[in-house]
Short mmCIF file of C-alpha atoms in Angstrom, two decimals:
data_model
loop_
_atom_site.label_atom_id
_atom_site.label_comp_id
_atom_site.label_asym_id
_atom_site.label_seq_id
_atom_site.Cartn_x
_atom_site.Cartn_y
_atom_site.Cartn_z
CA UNK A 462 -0.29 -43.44 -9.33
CA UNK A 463 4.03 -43.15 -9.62
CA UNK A 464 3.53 -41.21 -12.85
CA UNK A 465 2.17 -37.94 -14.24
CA UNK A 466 0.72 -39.35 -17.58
CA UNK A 467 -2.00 -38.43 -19.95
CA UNK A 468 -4.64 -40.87 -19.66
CA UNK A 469 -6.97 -41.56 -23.14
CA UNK A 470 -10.01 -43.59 -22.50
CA UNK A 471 -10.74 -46.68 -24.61
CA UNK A 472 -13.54 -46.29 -26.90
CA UNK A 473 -13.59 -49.93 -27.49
CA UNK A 474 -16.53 -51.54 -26.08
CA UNK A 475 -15.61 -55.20 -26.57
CA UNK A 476 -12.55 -54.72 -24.22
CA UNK A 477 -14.43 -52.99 -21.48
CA UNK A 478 -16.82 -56.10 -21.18
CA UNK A 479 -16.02 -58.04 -18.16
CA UNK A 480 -17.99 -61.58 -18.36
CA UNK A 481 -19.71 -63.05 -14.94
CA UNK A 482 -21.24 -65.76 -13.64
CA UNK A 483 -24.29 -66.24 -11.76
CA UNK A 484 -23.13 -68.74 -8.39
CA UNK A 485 -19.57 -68.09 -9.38
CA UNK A 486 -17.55 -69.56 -6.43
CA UNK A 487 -13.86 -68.44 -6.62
CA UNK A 488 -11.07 -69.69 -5.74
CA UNK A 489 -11.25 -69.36 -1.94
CA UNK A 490 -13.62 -71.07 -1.70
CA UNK A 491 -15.73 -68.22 -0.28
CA UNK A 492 -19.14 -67.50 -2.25
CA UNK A 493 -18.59 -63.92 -3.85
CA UNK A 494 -22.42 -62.38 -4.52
CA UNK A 495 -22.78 -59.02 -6.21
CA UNK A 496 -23.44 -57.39 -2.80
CA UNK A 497 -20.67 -58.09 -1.41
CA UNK A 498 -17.86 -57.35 -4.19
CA UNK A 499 -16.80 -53.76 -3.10
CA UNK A 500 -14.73 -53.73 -6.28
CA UNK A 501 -16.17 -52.52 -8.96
CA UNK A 502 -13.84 -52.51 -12.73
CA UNK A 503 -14.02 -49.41 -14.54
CA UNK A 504 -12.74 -50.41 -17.62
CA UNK A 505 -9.42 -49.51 -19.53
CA UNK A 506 -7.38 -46.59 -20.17
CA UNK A 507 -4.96 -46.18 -22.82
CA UNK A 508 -2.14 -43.67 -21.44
CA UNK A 509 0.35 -42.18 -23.47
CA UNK A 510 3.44 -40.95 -21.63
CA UNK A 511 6.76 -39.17 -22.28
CA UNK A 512 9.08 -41.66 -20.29
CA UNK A 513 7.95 -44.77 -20.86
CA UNK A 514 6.31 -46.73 -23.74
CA UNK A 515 2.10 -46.70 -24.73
CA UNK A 516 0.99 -49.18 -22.07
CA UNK A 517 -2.81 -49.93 -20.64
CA UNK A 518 -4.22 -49.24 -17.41
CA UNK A 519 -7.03 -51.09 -15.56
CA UNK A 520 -9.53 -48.91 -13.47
CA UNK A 521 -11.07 -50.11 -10.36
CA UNK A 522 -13.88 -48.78 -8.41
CA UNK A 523 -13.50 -49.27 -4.48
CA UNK A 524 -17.06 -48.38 -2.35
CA UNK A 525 -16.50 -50.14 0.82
CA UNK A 526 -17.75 -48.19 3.91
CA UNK A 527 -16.05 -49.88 6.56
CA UNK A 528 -12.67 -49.57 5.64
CA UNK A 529 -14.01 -46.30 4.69
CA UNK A 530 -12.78 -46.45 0.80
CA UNK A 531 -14.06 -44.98 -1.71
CA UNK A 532 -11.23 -44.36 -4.67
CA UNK A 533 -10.92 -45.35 -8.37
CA UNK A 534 -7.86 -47.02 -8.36
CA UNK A 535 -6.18 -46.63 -11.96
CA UNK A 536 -2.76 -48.46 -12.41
CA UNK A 537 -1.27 -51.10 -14.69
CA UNK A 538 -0.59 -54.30 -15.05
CA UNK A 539 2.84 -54.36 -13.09
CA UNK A 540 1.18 -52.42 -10.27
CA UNK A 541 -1.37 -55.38 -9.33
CA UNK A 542 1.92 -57.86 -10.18
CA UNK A 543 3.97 -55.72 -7.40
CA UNK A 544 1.06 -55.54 -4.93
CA UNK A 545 0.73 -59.23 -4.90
CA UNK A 546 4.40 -59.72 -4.57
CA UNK A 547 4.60 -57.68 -1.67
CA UNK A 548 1.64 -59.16 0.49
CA UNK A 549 2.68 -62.69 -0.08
CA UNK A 550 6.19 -61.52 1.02
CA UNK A 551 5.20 -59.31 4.07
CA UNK A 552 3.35 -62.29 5.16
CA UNK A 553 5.69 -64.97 5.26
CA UNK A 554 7.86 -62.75 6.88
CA UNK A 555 5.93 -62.11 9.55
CA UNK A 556 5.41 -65.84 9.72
CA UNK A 557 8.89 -66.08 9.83
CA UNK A 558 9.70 -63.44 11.93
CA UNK A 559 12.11 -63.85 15.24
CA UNK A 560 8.75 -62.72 17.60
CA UNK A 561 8.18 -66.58 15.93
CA UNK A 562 10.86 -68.32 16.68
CA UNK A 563 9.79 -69.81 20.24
CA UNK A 564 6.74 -71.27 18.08
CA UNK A 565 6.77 -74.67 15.99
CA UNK A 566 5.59 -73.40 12.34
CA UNK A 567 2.01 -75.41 12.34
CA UNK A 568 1.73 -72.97 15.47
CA UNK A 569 2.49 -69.63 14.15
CA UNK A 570 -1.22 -67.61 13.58
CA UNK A 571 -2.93 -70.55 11.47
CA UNK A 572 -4.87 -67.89 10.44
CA UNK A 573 -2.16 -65.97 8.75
CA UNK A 574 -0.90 -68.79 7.19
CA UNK A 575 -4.76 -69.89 5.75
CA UNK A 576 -4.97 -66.35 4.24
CA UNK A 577 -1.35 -66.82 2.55
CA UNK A 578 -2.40 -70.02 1.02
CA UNK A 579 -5.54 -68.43 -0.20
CA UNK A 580 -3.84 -65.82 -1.63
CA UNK A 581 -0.90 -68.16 -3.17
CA UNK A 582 -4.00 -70.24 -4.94
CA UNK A 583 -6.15 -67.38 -6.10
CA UNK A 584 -5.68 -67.71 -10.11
CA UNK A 585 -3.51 -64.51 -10.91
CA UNK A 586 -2.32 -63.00 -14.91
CA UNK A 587 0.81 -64.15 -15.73
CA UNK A 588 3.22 -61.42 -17.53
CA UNK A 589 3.73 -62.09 -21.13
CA UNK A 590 6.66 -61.29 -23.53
CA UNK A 591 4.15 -60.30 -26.35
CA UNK A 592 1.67 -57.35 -27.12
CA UNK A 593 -1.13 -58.93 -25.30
CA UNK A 594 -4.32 -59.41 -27.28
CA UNK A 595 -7.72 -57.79 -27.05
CA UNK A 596 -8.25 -61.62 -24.79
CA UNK A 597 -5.48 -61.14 -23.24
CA UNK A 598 -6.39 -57.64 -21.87
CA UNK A 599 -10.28 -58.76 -21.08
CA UNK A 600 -8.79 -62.08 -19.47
CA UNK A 601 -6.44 -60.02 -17.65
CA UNK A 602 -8.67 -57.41 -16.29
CA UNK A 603 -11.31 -59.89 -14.91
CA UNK A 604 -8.52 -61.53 -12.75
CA UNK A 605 -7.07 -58.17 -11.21
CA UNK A 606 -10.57 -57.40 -10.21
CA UNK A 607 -11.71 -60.58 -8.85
CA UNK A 608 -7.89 -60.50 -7.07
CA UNK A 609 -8.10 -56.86 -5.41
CA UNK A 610 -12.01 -57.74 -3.97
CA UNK A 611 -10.56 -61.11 -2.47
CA UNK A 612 -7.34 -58.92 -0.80
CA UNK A 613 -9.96 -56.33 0.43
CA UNK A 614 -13.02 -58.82 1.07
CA UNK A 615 -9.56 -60.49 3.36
CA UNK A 616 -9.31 -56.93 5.49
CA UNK A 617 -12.69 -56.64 5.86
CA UNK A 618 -13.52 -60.33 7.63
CA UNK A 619 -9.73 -60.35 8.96
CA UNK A 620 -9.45 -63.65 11.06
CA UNK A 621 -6.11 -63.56 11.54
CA UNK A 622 -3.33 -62.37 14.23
CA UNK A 623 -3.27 -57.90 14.84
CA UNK A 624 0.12 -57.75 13.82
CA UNK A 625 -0.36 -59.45 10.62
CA UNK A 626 -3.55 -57.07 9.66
CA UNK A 627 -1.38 -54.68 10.34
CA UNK A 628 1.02 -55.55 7.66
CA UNK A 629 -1.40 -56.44 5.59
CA UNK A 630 -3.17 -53.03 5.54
CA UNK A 631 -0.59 -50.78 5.22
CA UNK A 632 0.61 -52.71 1.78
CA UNK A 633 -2.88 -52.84 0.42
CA UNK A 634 -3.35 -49.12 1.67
CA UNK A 635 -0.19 -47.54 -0.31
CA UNK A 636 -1.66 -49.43 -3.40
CA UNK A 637 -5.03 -47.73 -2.90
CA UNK A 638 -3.42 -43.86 -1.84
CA UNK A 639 -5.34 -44.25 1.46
CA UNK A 640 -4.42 -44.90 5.10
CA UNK A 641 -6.54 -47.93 5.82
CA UNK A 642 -4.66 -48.42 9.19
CA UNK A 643 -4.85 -45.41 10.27
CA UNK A 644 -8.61 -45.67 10.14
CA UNK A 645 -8.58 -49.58 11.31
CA UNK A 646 -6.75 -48.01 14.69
CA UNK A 647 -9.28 -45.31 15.79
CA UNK A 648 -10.96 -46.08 18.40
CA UNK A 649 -14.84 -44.43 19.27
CA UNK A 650 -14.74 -40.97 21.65
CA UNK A 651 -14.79 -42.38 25.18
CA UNK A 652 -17.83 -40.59 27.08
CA UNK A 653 -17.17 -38.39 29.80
CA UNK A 654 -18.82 -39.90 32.48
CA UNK A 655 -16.18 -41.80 33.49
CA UNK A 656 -14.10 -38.94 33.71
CA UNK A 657 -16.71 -37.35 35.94
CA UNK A 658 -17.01 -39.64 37.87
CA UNK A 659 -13.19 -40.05 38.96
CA UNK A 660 -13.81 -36.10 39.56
CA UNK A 661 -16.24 -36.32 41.96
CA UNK A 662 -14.16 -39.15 43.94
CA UNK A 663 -11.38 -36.93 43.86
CA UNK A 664 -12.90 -33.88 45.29
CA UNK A 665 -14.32 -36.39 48.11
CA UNK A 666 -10.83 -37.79 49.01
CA UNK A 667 -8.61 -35.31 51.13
CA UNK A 668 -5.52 -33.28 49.78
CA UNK A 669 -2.32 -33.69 50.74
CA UNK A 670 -2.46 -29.88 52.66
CA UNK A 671 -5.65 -30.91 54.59
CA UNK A 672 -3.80 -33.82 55.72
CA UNK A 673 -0.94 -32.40 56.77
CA UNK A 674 -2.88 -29.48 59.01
CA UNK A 675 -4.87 -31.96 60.35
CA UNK A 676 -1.85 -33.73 61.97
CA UNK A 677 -0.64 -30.21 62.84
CA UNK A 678 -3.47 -29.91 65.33
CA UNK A 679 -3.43 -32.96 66.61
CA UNK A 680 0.00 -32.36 67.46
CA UNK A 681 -0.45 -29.38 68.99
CA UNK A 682 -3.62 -30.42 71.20
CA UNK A 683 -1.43 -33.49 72.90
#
């Protein structure tokens, strides 16, 4: 979060509801099941701050081990409209970009492209001039959610190029406050036995010096 605010929670039950359905299928394409959403909405947040006007924050719960997450991820409605913004635009620019070029377009990472279609599609809030309404705000909240589990759900099953899941996670992982490539790029401890091993080899191989006074003799026998 951009802002040091006072955050009020919102006693209003009605608005915290967030309405499934059983088989739902979004937009994807992909079957979403309640085991595998690793976003989780928290409900909404009232905040009341000194520079800018009484807006309402949505609250997300992210549990997802192997990204190793696990944040509440409070931010407003603009915040979700920016993220989105910037992943369909660091996308087609790396589509797009000059490492490209030599490429035909139907060539460049199909993969890539499939995921920027899918996120193009996926059904997002659209701002509105007006005070939203109390089904505005409970319309609104059910898309953000089903829209961050889809970008993260994306990360997790990545099928596209390295460089673009590169992109990709270090936009989603300033939204979130966490390094998700940083953590995508370690790689296990390597054992030592390798190492070892080359030792061993080493010490069996003759230095440079033992070379050298080895010739010496020679020399001097002829």
């Amino acid at each position: 979060m951009d802002l040091m605010e006072e955050d009020v929670k919102c006693d209003e039950r009605p608005i915290e509801e967030e309405p499934e359905k059983e088989g739902e299928v979004n937009i994807t394409g992909d079957i979403q099941t309640e085991s595998e959403e690793v976003v989780q909405f928290d409900g909404l947040l009232f905040v009341k701050s000194p520079t800018s006007e009484k807006h309402i924050r949505y609250a997300m719960k992210i549990h997802c081990p192997q990204l190793a997450l696990q944040v509440r991820c409070v931010e407003r409605y603009r915040s979700f409209h920016t993220l989105r913004k910037r992943l369909l635009n660091t996308t087609r620019m790396w589509l797009m970009s000059p490492k490209n070029d030599f490429l035909p377009i139907e060539k460049r990472c199909p993969e890539c492209q499939c995921i920027l279609s899918k996120l193009e599609r996926l059904e997002f809030p659209r701002r509105t001039l007006f005070i939203p309404t109390r089904e505005d705000v409970t319309a609104r909240s059910a898309l953000l959610h089903k829209f961050l589990n889809v970008c993260i759900q994306e990360l997790m099953h990545w099928s596209g190029c390295m460089r673009g899941k590169k992109l990709f996670a270090l936009v989603l992982g300033r939204f979130v406050s966490n390094n998700i490539y940083e953590h995508l790029i370690k790689e296990p401890p390597l054992s030592a036995e390798p190492y070892e091993s080359i030792l061993e080899e080493k010490a069996d191989e003759p230095t440079t010096l033992e070379v050298d006074n080895t010739r010496a003799i020679v020399a001097c026998e002829a």
